[in-house]
């Protein structure tokens, strides 16, 4: 079962902040975050490992709560270039299947 | 360093035709996967491979076959195309599993079945 992301969609003005959550019904050992711009392939942003540090990519950071089986992506002072669909990705524990969350569409307006 | 290369970029098939989507990577990645993405939807795993000669089914394998004879190549075969297989297909690869490395994606193949 794929991880569930929330919100499904969010609209921001430039400079505003947003949080995207990724929740799994199964134990997570690592979470990856990707951004996909319209008409393009997803691009890897960062990895969160169990017991690891909070990661950053430009002004985007992420955290990983193993107990809650959840990861959160924090977009600070959003820029127009942040627009796109964000996916979390994770390997199903006990298998080698790599699956993606339901996705969050983010649109940043000038 | 080309990364992950997918061909063709666009394809139109008639119902019942078969075809092979090509995927090649030059990063010596062990793990490779095929996903389909329908309009406004997420990425669904079709088949995956953890090394040459080893493949397994993903979440939506019906109507598709794969093989992995070399580390570099992971073709996806559509056996008898159906309109429900109209989608964008992405091939992706990773250095290894266990979640230590992210996936690199090809640019995708846009397939229309009429």
JSON list of C-alpha atoms in Angstrom, two decimals:
[
{"chain": "A", "resi": 1, "resn": "UNK", "atom": "CA", "xyz": [0.00, 0.00, 0.00]},
{"chain": "A", "resi": 2, "resn": "UNK", "atom": "CA", "xyz": [1.42, 3.34, -1.05]},
{"chain": "A", "resi": 3, "resn": "UNK", "atom": "CA", "xyz": [2.22, 6.08, 1.46]},
{"chain": "A", "resi": 4, "resn": "UNK", "atom": "CA", "xyz": [-0.42, 8.80, 1.79]},
{"chain": "A", "resi": 5, "resn": "UNK", "atom": "CA", "xyz": [0.60, 12.42, 1.32]},
{"chain": "A", "resi": 6, "resn": "UNK", "atom": "CA", "xyz": [-1.16, 15.48, 2.63]},
{"chain": "A", "resi": 7, "resn": "UNK", "atom": "CA", "xyz": [-2.28, 17.94, 1.53]},
{"chain": "A", "resi": 8, "resn": "UNK", "atom": "CA", "xyz": [-3.19, 16.77, -1.98]},
{"chain": "A", "resi": 9, "resn": "UNK", "atom": "CA", "xyz": [-2.63, 20.26, -3.33]},
{"chain": "A", "resi": 10, "resn": "UNK", "atom": "CA", "xyz": [-1.48, 23.63, -2.05]},
{"chain": "A", "resi": 11, "resn": "UNK", "atom": "CA", "xyz": [-1.25, 27.12, -3.55]},
{"chain": "A", "resi": 12, "resn": "UNK", "atom": "CA", "xyz": [1.24, 29.61, -2.15]},
{"chain": "A", "resi": 13, "resn": "UNK", "atom": "CA", "xyz": [2.42, 33.12, -2.80]},
{"chain": "A", "resi": 14, "resn": "UNK", "atom": "CA", "xyz": [6.14, 33.67, -3.29]},
{"chain": "A", "resi": 15, "resn": "UNK", "atom": "CA", "xyz": [7.87, 33.86, 0.06]},
{"chain": "A", "resi": 16, "resn": "UNK", "atom": "CA", "xyz": [5.29, 31.79, 1.95]},
{"chain": "A", "resi": 17, "resn": "UNK", "atom": "CA", "xyz": [6.05, 28.51, 3.71]},
{"chain": "A", "resi": 18, "resn": "UNK", "atom": "CA", "xyz": [4.47, 25.08, 3.27]},
{"chain": "A", "resi": 19, "resn": "UNK", "atom": "CA", "xyz": [4.65, 21.63, 4.85]},
{"chain": "A", "resi": 20, "resn": "UNK", "atom": "CA", "xyz": [3.99, 18.37, 3.00]},
{"chain": "A", "resi": 21, "resn": "UNK", "atom": "CA", "xyz": [3.49, 15.16, 4.96]},
{"chain": "A", "resi": 22, "resn": "UNK", "atom": "CA", "xyz": [4.06, 11.54, 3.95]},
{"chain": "A", "resi": 23, "resn": "UNK", "atom": "CA", "xyz": [2.54, 8.82, 6.14]},
{"chain": "A", "resi": 24, "resn": "UNK", "atom": "CA", "xyz": [2.89, 5.08, 5.86]},
{"chain": "A", "resi": 25, "resn": "UNK", "atom": "CA", "xyz": [0.95, 2.19, 7.40]},
{"chain": "A", "resi": 26, "resn": "UNK", "atom": "CA", "xyz": [4.18, 0.18, 7.40]},
{"chain": "A", "resi": 27, "resn": "UNK", "atom": "CA", "xyz": [7.45, 0.80, 9.18]},
{"chain": "A", "resi": 28, "resn": "UNK", "atom": "CA", "xyz": [9.71, 3.17, 7.29]},
{"chain": "A", "resi": 29, "resn": "UNK", "atom": "CA", "xyz": [13.47, 2.69, 7.25]},
{"chain": "A", "resi": 30, "resn": "UNK", "atom": "CA", "xyz": [14.16, 5.54, 4.90]},
{"chain": "A", "resi": 31, "resn": "UNK", "atom": "CA", "xyz": [12.22, 8.14, 2.94]},
{"chain": "A", "resi": 32, "resn": "UNK", "atom": "CA", "xyz": [13.20, 9.94, -0.20]},
{"chain": "A", "resi": 33, "resn": "UNK", "atom": "CA", "xyz": [11.66, 13.11, -1.62]},
{"chain": "A", "resi": 34, "resn": "UNK", "atom": "CA", "xyz": [11.26, 13.97, -5.30]},
{"chain": "A", "resi": 35, "resn": "UNK", "atom": "CA", "xyz": [9.92, 16.91, -7.27]},
{"chain": "A", "resi": 36, "resn": "UNK", "atom": "CA", "xyz": [8.29, 16.53, -10.66]},
{"chain": "A", "resi": 37, "resn": "UNK", "atom": "CA", "xyz": [7.68, 19.55, -12.86]},
{"chain": "A", "resi": 38, "resn": "UNK", "atom": "CA", "xyz": [4.90, 19.44, -15.41]},
{"chain": "A", "resi": 39, "resn": "UNK", "atom": "CA", "xyz": [5.80, 17.25, -18.39]},
{"chain": "A", "resi": 40, "resn": "UNK", "atom": "CA", "xyz": [9.10, 16.16, -16.88]},
{"chain": "A", "resi": 41, "resn": "UNK", "atom": "CA", "xyz": [10.46, 13.20, -14.96]},
{"chain": "A", "resi": 42, "resn": "UNK", "atom": "CA", "xyz": [10.69, 13.21, -11.15]},
{"chain": "A", "resi": 43, "resn": "UNK", "atom": "CA", "xyz": [13.98, 14.49, -9.76]},
{"chain": "A", "resi": 44, "resn": "UNK", "atom": "CA", "xyz": [15.49, 13.22, -6.52]},
{"chain": "A", "resi": 45, "resn": "UNK", "atom": "CA", "xyz": [15.78, 15.91, -3.82]},
{"chain": "A", "resi": 46, "resn": "UNK", "atom": "CA", "xyz": [16.96, 14.24, -0.64]},
{"chain": "A", "resi": 47, "resn": "UNK", "atom": "CA", "xyz": [17.06, 11.14, 1.49]},
{"chain": "A", "resi": 48, "resn": "UNK", "atom": "CA", "xyz": [16.06, 10.70, 5.12]},
{"chain": "A", "resi": 49, "resn": "UNK", "atom": "CA", "xyz": [17.51, 7.67, 6.87]},
{"chain": "A", "resi": 50, "resn": "UNK", "atom": "CA", "xyz": [16.29, 6.07, 10.06]},
{"chain": "A", "resi": 51, "resn": "UNK", "atom": "CA", "xyz": [18.13, 7.74, 12.92]},
{"chain": "A", "resi": 52, "resn": "UNK", "atom": "CA", "xyz": [19.69, 10.23, 10.54]},
{"chain": "A", "resi": 53, "resn": "UNK", "atom": "CA", "xyz": [19.84, 13.99, 10.56]},
{"chain": "A", "resi": 54, "resn": "UNK", "atom": "CA", "xyz": [17.34, 16.39, 9.09]},
{"chain": "A", "resi": 55, "resn": "UNK", "atom": "CA", "xyz": [18.33, 17.04, 5.50]},
{"chain": "A", "resi": 56, "resn": "UNK", "atom": "CA", "xyz": [18.27, 20.17, 3.38]},
{"chain": "A", "resi": 57, "resn": "UNK", "atom": "CA", "xyz": [18.14, 21.01, -0.31]},
{"chain": "A", "resi": 58, "resn": "UNK", "atom": "CA", "xyz": [18.36, 24.74, -0.95]},
{"chain": "A", "resi": 59, "resn": "UNK", "atom": "CA", "xyz": [15.59, 26.19, 1.27]},
{"chain": "A", "resi": 60, "resn": "UNK", "atom": "CA", "xyz": [13.78, 22.86, 1.41]},
{"chain": "A", "resi": 61, "resn": "UNK", "atom": "CA", "xyz": [14.29, 20.67, 4.44]},
{"chain": "A", "resi": 62, "resn": "UNK", "atom": "CA", "xyz": [12.79, 17.41, 5.63]},
{"chain": "A", "resi": 63, "resn": "UNK", "atom": "CA", "xyz": [12.40, 15.39, 8.79]},
{"chain": "A", "resi": 64, "resn": "UNK", "atom": "CA", "xyz": [11.69, 11.74, 9.52]},
{"chain": "A", "resi": 65, "resn": "UNK", "atom": "CA", "xyz": [9.69, 10.51, 12.51]},
{"chain": "A", "resi": 66, "resn": "UNK", "atom": "CA", "xyz": [10.21, 6.75, 12.69]},
{"chain": "A", "resi": 67, "resn": "UNK", "atom": "CA", "xyz": [7.72, 6.20, 15.51]},
{"chain": "A", "resi": 68, "resn": "UNK", "atom": "CA", "xyz": [4.94, 7.98, 13.64]},
{"chain": "A", "resi": 69, "resn": "UNK", "atom": "CA", "xyz": [6.02, 6.35, 10.36]},
{"chain": "A", "resi": 70, "resn": "UNK", "atom": "CA", "xyz": [5.92, 9.80, 8.82]},
{"chain": "A", "resi": 71, "resn": "UNK", "atom": "CA", "xyz": [8.15, 12.22, 7.00]},
{"chain": "A", "resi": 72, "resn": "UNK", "atom": "CA", "xyz": [7.56, 15.93, 6.47]},
{"chain": "A", "resi": 73, "resn": "UNK", "atom": "CA", "xyz": [8.93, 18.24, 3.79]},
{"chain": "A", "resi": 74, "resn": "UNK", "atom": "CA", "xyz": [9.33, 21.91, 4.72]},
{"chain": "A", "resi": 75, "resn": "UNK", "atom": "CA", "xyz": [9.45, 24.52, 1.97]},
{"chain": "A", "resi": 76, "resn": "UNK", "atom": "CA", "xyz": [10.64, 27.84, 3.37]},
{"chain": "A", "resi": 77, "resn": "UNK", "atom": "CA", "xyz": [10.28, 31.21, 1.62]},
{"chain": "A", "resi": 78, "resn": "UNK", "atom": "CA", "xyz": [8.92, 29.48, -1.48]},
{"chain": "A", "resi": 79, "resn": "UNK", "atom": "CA", "xyz": [10.08, 30.49, -4.94]},
{"chain": "A", "resi": 80, "resn": "UNK", "atom": "CA", "xyz": [8.30, 30.20, -8.29]},
{"chain": "A", "resi": 81, "resn": "UNK", "atom": "CA", "xyz": [10.71, 27.39, -9.17]},
{"chain": "A", "resi": 82, "resn": "UNK", "atom": "CA", "xyz": [9.31, 25.26, -6.34]},
{"chain": "A", "resi": 83, "resn": "UNK", "atom": "CA", "xyz": [6.08, 24.67, -8.28]},
{"chain": "A", "resi": 84, "resn": "UNK", "atom": "CA", "xyz": [5.52, 21.04, -9.19]},
{"chain": "A", "resi": 85, "resn": "UNK", "atom": "CA", "xyz": [4.33, 17.79, -7.73]},
{"chain": "A", "resi": 86, "resn": "UNK", "atom": "CA", "xyz": [6.21, 16.40, -4.73]},
{"chain": "A", "resi": 87, "resn": "UNK", "atom": "CA", "xyz": [6.42, 12.68, -4.08]},
{"chain": "A", "resi": 88, "resn": "UNK", "atom": "CA", "xyz": [7.83, 10.73, -1.21]},
{"chain": "A", "resi": 89, "resn": "UNK", "atom": "CA", "xyz": [9.41, 7.40, -2.09]},
{"chain": "A", "resi": 90, "resn": "UNK", "atom": "CA", "xyz": [10.32, 4.43, 0.05]},
{"chain": "A", "resi": 91, "resn": "UNK", "atom": "CA", "xyz": [11.30, 0.80, -0.21]},
{"chain": "A", "resi": 92, "resn": "UNK", "atom": "CA", "xyz": [8.67, -1.58, 1.12]},
{"chain": "A", "resi": 93, "resn": "UNK", "atom": "CA", "xyz": [10.19, -3.28, 4.18]},
{"chain": "A", "resi": 94, "resn": "UNK", "atom": "CA", "xyz": [11.03, -6.92, 3.51]},
{"chain": "A", "resi": 95, "resn": "UNK", "atom": "CA", "xyz": [10.84, -6.47, -0.26]},
{"chain": "A", "resi": 96, "resn": "UNK", "atom": "CA", "xyz": [12.85, -4.60, -2.85]},
{"chain": "A", "resi": 97, "resn": "UNK", "atom": "CA", "xyz": [9.79, -2.79, -4.16]},
{"chain": "A", "resi": 98, "resn": "UNK", "atom": "CA", "xyz": [10.31, 0.94, -4.33]},
{"chain": "A", "resi": 99, "resn": "UNK", "atom": "CA", "xyz": [6.99, 2.77, -4.19]},
{"chain": "A", "resi": 100, "resn": "UNK", "atom": "CA", "xyz": [5.86, 6.36, -4.20]},
{"chain": "A", "resi": 101, "resn": "UNK", "atom": "CA", "xyz": [3.38, 8.32, -2.17]},
{"chain": "A", "resi": 102, "resn": "UNK", "atom": "CA", "xyz": [0.15, 9.73, -3.57]},
{"chain": "A", "resi": 103, "resn": "UNK", "atom": "CA", "xyz": [1.76, 13.08, -4.45]},
{"chain": "A", "resi": 104, "resn": "UNK", "atom": "CA", "xyz": [1.20, 16.74, -3.50]},
{"chain": "A", "resi": 105, "resn": "UNK", "atom": "CA", "xyz": [0.70, 19.39, -6.18]},
{"chain": "A", "resi": 106, "resn": "UNK", "atom": "CA", "xyz": [2.33, 22.67, -5.19]},
{"chain": "A", "resi": 107, "resn": "UNK", "atom": "CA", "xyz": [1.80, 25.91, -7.09]},
{"chain": "A", "resi": 108, "resn": "UNK", "atom": "CA", "xyz": [3.66, 29.08, -6.19]},
{"chain": "A", "resi": 109, "resn": "UNK", "atom": "CA", "xyz": [2.17, 32.34, -7.45]},
{"chain": "A", "resi": 110, "resn": "UNK", "atom": "CA", "xyz": [4.04, 35.59, -7.96]},
{"chain": "B", "resi": 1, "resn": "UNK", "atom": "CA", "xyz": [27.48, 10.24, -18.62]},
{"chain": "B", "resi": 2, "resn": "UNK", "atom": "CA", "xyz": [23.99, 9.87, -20.14]},
{"chain": "B", "resi": 3, "resn": "UNK", "atom": "CA", "xyz": [22.19, 8.60, -16.99]},
{"chain": "B", "resi": 4, "resn": "UNK", "atom": "CA", "xyz": [18.96, 6.72, -17.82]},
{"chain": "B", "resi": 5, "resn": "UNK", "atom": "CA", "xyz": [17.96, 6.69, -21.47]},
{"chain": "B", "resi": 6, "resn": "UNK", "atom": "CA", "xyz": [14.48, 5.73, -22.61]},
{"chain": "B", "resi": 7, "resn": "UNK", "atom": "CA", "xyz": [13.33, 5.18, -26.17]},
{"chain": "B", "resi": 8, "resn": "UNK", "atom": "CA", "xyz": [11.08, 6.00, -27.86]},
{"chain": "B", "resi": 9, "resn": "UNK", "atom": "CA", "xyz": [9.87, 9.29, -26.35]},
{"chain": "B", "resi": 10, "resn": "UNK", "atom": "CA", "xyz": [6.45, 9.01, -28.02]},
{"chain": "B", "resi": 11, "resn": "UNK", "atom": "CA", "xyz": [4.55, 6.04, -29.44]},
{"chain": "B", "resi": 12, "resn": "UNK", "atom": "CA", "xyz": [1.07, 5.41, -30.79]},
{"chain": "B", "resi": 13, "resn": "UNK", "atom": "CA", "xyz": [-0.10, 1.81, -30.93]},
{"chain": "B", "resi": 14, "resn": "UNK", "atom": "CA", "xyz": [-3.23, 0.13, -32.17]},
{"chain": "B", "resi": 15, "resn": "UNK", "atom": "CA", "xyz": [-5.12, -2.15, -29.82]},
{"chain": "B", "resi": 16, "resn": "UNK", "atom": "CA", "xyz": [-3.60, -5.62, -29.90]},
{"chain": "B", "resi": 17, "resn": "UNK", "atom": "CA", "xyz": [-0.17, -4.57, -31.12]},
{"chain": "B", "resi": 18, "resn": "UNK", "atom": "CA", "xyz": [2.93, -5.41, -29.14]},
{"chain": "B", "resi": 19, "resn": "UNK", "atom": "CA", "xyz": [6.02, -3.33, -28.57]},
{"chain": "B", "resi": 20, "resn": "UNK", "atom": "CA", "xyz": [9.09, -2.96, -26.39]},
{"chain": "B", "resi": 21, "resn": "UNK", "atom": "CA", "xyz": [10.02, 0.16, -24.46]},
{"chain": "B", "resi": 22, "resn": "UNK", "atom": "CA", "xyz": [13.77, 0.43, -24.12]},
{"chain": "B", "resi": 23, "resn": "UNK", "atom": "CA", "xyz": [15.65, 1.55, -21.01]},
{"chain": "B", "resi": 24, "resn": "UNK", "atom": "CA", "xyz": [19.40, 1.74, -20.58]},
{"chain": "B", "resi": 25, "resn": "UNK", "atom": "CA", "xyz": [21.57, 3.21, -17.83]},
{"chain": "B", "resi": 26, "resn": "UNK", "atom": "CA", "xyz": [25.31, 3.80, -17.76]},
{"chain": "B", "resi": 27, "resn": "UNK", "atom": "CA", "xyz": [25.77, 4.35, -14.02]},
{"chain": "B", "resi": 28, "resn": "UNK", "atom": "CA", "xyz": [26.35, 0.69, -13.08]},
{"chain": "B", "resi": 29, "resn": "UNK", "atom": "CA", "xyz": [23.15, 0.71, -11.03]},
{"chain": "B", "resi": 30, "resn": "UNK", "atom": "CA", "xyz": [21.93, -2.64, -9.76]},
{"chain": "B", "resi": 31, "resn": "UNK", "atom": "CA", "xyz": [18.32, -1.69, -9.16]},
{"chain": "B", "resi": 32, "resn": "UNK", "atom": "CA", "xyz": [15.99, -0.78, -12.02]},
{"chain": "B", "resi": 33, "resn": "UNK", "atom": "CA", "xyz": [12.24, -0.25, -12.07]},
{"chain": "B", "resi": 34, "resn": "UNK", "atom": "CA", "xyz": [9.43, 0.57, -14.47]},
{"chain": "B", "resi": 35, "resn": "UNK", "atom": "CA", "xyz": [6.58, 2.87, -13.45]},
{"chain": "B", "resi": 36, "resn": "UNK", "atom": "CA", "xyz": [3.50, 4.15, -15.18]},
{"chain": "B", "resi": 37, "resn": "UNK", "atom": "CA", "xyz": [1.94, 7.52, -14.50]},
{"chain": "B", "resi": 38, "resn": "UNK", "atom": "CA", "xyz": [-1.59, 8.30, -15.60]},
{"chain": "B", "resi": 39, "resn": "UNK", "atom": "CA", "xyz": [-2.78, 11.93, -15.94]},
{"chain": "B", "resi": 40, "resn": "UNK", "atom": "CA", "xyz": [-2.91, 13.64, -12.57]},
{"chain": "B", "resi": 41, "resn": "UNK", "atom": "CA", "xyz": [-1.92, 10.43, -10.85]},
{"chain": "B", "resi": 42, "resn": "UNK", "atom": "CA", "xyz": [1.04, 9.11, -9.00]},
{"chain": "B", "resi": 43, "resn": "UNK", "atom": "CA", "xyz": [3.67, 6.58, -10.00]},
{"chain": "B", "resi": 44, "resn": "UNK", "atom": "CA", "xyz": [2.70, 2.93, -9.97]},
{"chain": "B", "resi": 45, "resn": "UNK", "atom": "CA", "xyz": [5.33, 0.18, -9.99]},
{"chain": "B", "resi": 46, "resn": "UNK", "atom": "CA", "xyz": [5.02, -2.28, -12.88]},
{"chain": "B", "resi": 47, "resn": "UNK", "atom": "CA", "xyz": [8.12, -4.49, -12.61]},
{"chain": "B", "resi": 48, "resn": "UNK", "atom": "CA", "xyz": [11.51, -4.18, -11.01]},
{"chain": "B", "resi": 49, "resn": "UNK", "atom": "CA", "xyz": [14.91, -5.82, -11.01]},
{"chain": "B", "resi": 50, "resn": "UNK", "atom": "CA", "xyz": [17.62, -6.04, -8.35]},
{"chain": "B", "resi": 51, "resn": "UNK", "atom": "CA", "xyz": [20.32, -7.23, -10.73]},
{"chain": "B", "resi": 52, "resn": "UNK", "atom": "CA", "xyz": [20.99, -8.97, -14.01]},
{"chain": "B", "resi": 53, "resn": "UNK", "atom": "CA", "xyz": [18.84, -12.06, -14.33]},
{"chain": "B", "resi": 54, "resn": "UNK", "atom": "CA", "xyz": [16.56, -11.11, -11.41]},
{"chain": "B", "resi": 55, "resn": "UNK", "atom": "CA", "xyz": [13.15, -9.53, -11.95]},
{"chain": "B", "resi": 56, "resn": "UNK", "atom": "CA", "xyz": [9.91, -9.40, -10.00]},
{"chain": "B", "resi": 57, "resn": "UNK", "atom": "CA", "xyz": [6.40, -8.01, -10.27]},
{"chain": "B", "resi": 58, "resn": "UNK", "atom": "CA", "xyz": [5.33, -4.67, -8.92]},
{"chain": "B", "resi": 59, "resn": "UNK", "atom": "CA", "xyz": [1.82, -3.40, -8.18]},
{"chain": "B", "resi": 60, "resn": "UNK", "atom": "CA", "xyz": [0.42, -3.39, -11.74]},
{"chain": "B", "resi": 61, "resn": "UNK", "atom": "CA", "xyz": [2.26, -6.11, -13.74]},
{"chain": "B", "resi": 62, "resn": "UNK", "atom": "CA", "xyz": [-0.57, -7.48, -15.86]},
{"chain": "B", "resi": 63, "resn": "UNK", "atom": "CA", "xyz": [-0.03, -7.04, -19.60]},
{"chain": "B", "resi": 64, "resn": "UNK", "atom": "CA", "xyz": [3.70, -6.36, -19.25]},
{"chain": "B", "resi": 65, "resn": "UNK", "atom": "CA", "xyz": [6.84, -8.49, -19.35]},
{"chain": "B", "resi": 66, "resn": "UNK", "atom": "CA", "xyz": [10.43, -7.65, -18.48]},
{"chain": "B", "resi": 67, "resn": "UNK", "atom": "CA", "xyz": [13.83, -9.26, -18.64]},
{"chain": "B", "resi": 68, "resn": "UNK", "atom": "CA", "xyz": [17.27, -8.17, -17.46]},
{"chain": "B", "resi": 69, "resn": "UNK", "atom": "CA", "xyz": [20.08, -9.89, -19.29]},
{"chain": "B", "resi": 70, "resn": "UNK", "atom": "CA", "xyz": [22.65, -7.16, -18.56]},
{"chain": "B", "resi": 71, "resn": "UNK", "atom": "CA", "xyz": [23.15, -4.62, -15.78]},
{"chain": "B", "resi": 72, "resn": "UNK", "atom": "CA", "xyz": [22.65, -1.77, -18.24]},
{"chain": "B", "resi": 73, "resn": "UNK", "atom": "CA", "xyz": [19.38, -2.71, -19.99]},
{"chain": "B", "resi": 74, "resn": "UNK", "atom": "CA", "xyz": [15.87, -3.29, -18.70]},
{"chain": "B", "resi": 75, "resn": "UNK", "atom": "CA", "xyz": [13.30, -3.41, -21.54]},
{"chain": "B", "resi": 76, "resn": "UNK", "atom": "CA", "xyz": [9.55, -3.43, -20.90]},
{"chain": "B", "resi": 77, "resn": "UNK", "atom": "CA", "xyz": [7.37, -5.42, -23.30]},
{"chain": "B", "resi": 78, "resn": "UNK", "atom": "CA", "xyz": [3.69, -4.77, -23.88]},
{"chain": "B", "resi": 79, "resn": "UNK", "atom": "CA", "xyz": [2.24, -8.08, -25.00]},
{"chain": "B", "resi": 80, "resn": "UNK", "atom": "CA", "xyz": [-1.07, -6.97, -26.54]},
{"chain": "B", "resi": 81, "resn": "UNK", "atom": "CA", "xyz": [-1.70, -3.26, -26.14]},
{"chain": "B", "resi": 82, "resn": "UNK", "atom": "CA", "xyz": [-5.00, -2.07, -24.69]},
{"chain": "B", "resi": 83, "resn": "UNK", "atom": "CA", "xyz": [-6.38, 1.49, -24.36]},
{"chain": "B", "resi": 84, "resn": "UNK", "atom": "CA", "xyz": [-6.03, 1.14, -20.57]},
{"chain": "B", "resi": 85, "resn": "UNK", "atom": "CA", "xyz": [-2.26, 1.05, -21.08]},
{"chain": "B", "resi": 86, "resn": "UNK", "atom": "CA", "xyz": [-2.25, 4.61, -22.41]},
{"chain": "B", "resi": 87, "resn": "UNK", "atom": "CA", "xyz": [0.11, 6.32, -19.99]},
{"chain": "B", "resi": 88, "resn": "UNK", "atom": "CA", "xyz": [3.54, 7.83, -19.46]},
{"chain": "B", "resi": 89, "resn": "UNK", "atom": "CA", "xyz": [6.12, 5.18, -18.68]},
{"chain": "B", "resi": 90, "resn": "UNK", "atom": "CA", "xyz": [9.20, 5.94, -16.62]},
{"chain": "B", "resi": 91, "resn": "UNK", "atom": "CA", "xyz": [12.24, 3.79, -16.14]},
{"chain": "B", "resi": 92, "resn": "UNK", "atom": "CA", "xyz": [14.33, 4.49, -13.05]},
{"chain": "B", "resi": 93, "resn": "UNK", "atom": "CA", "xyz": [17.52, 3.12, -11.55]},
{"chain": "B", "resi": 94, "resn": "UNK", "atom": "CA", "xyz": [19.33, 3.17, -8.22]},
{"chain": "B", "resi": 95, "resn": "UNK", "atom": "CA", "xyz": [22.80, 2.16, -7.09]},
{"chain": "B", "resi": 96, "resn": "UNK", "atom": "CA", "xyz": [21.41, -0.33, -4.57]},
{"chain": "B", "resi": 97, "resn": "UNK", "atom": "CA", "xyz": [18.43, -1.04, -2.38]},
{"chain": "B", "resi": 98, "resn": "UNK", "atom": "CA", "xyz": [17.52, -0.76, 1.28]},
{"chain": "B", "resi": 99, "resn": "UNK", "atom": "CA", "xyz": [16.67, 2.86, 0.71]},
{"chain": "B", "resi": 100, "resn": "UNK", "atom": "CA", "xyz": [20.23, 4.17, 0.88]},
{"chain": "B", "resi": 101, "resn": "UNK", "atom": "CA", "xyz": [20.13, 5.73, -2.57]},
{"chain": "B", "resi": 102, "resn": "UNK", "atom": "CA", "xyz": [17.52, 7.66, -4.49]},
{"chain": "B", "resi": 103, "resn": "UNK", "atom": "CA", "xyz": [16.35, 6.77, -7.96]},
{"chain": "B", "resi": 104, "resn": "UNK", "atom": "CA", "xyz": [17.37, 8.46, -11.20]},
{"chain": "B", "resi": 105, "resn": "UNK", "atom": "CA", "xyz": [14.63, 8.64, -13.81]},
{"chain": "B", "resi": 106, "resn": "UNK", "atom": "CA", "xyz": [14.65, 8.52, -17.57]},
{"chain": "B", "resi": 107, "resn": "UNK", "atom": "CA", "xyz": [12.75, 11.21, -19.47]},
{"chain": "B", "resi": 108, "resn": "UNK", "atom": "CA", "xyz": [9.77, 8.93, -20.05]},
{"chain": "B", "resi": 109, "resn": "UNK", "atom": "CA", "xyz": [7.83, 7.38, -22.94]},
{"chain": "B", "resi": 110, "resn": "UNK", "atom": "CA", "xyz": [4.40, 8.77, -23.73]},
{"chain": "B", "resi": 111, "resn": "UNK", "atom": "CA", "xyz": [2.32, 5.87, -25.05]},
{"chain": "B", "resi": 112, "resn": "UNK", "atom": "CA", "xyz": [-1.12, 6.18, -26.62]},
{"chain": "B", "resi": 113, "resn": "UNK", "atom": "CA", "xyz": [-3.12, 3.07, -27.48]},
{"chain": "B", "resi": 114, "resn": "UNK", "atom": "CA", "xyz": [-6.00, 3.64, -29.89]}
]
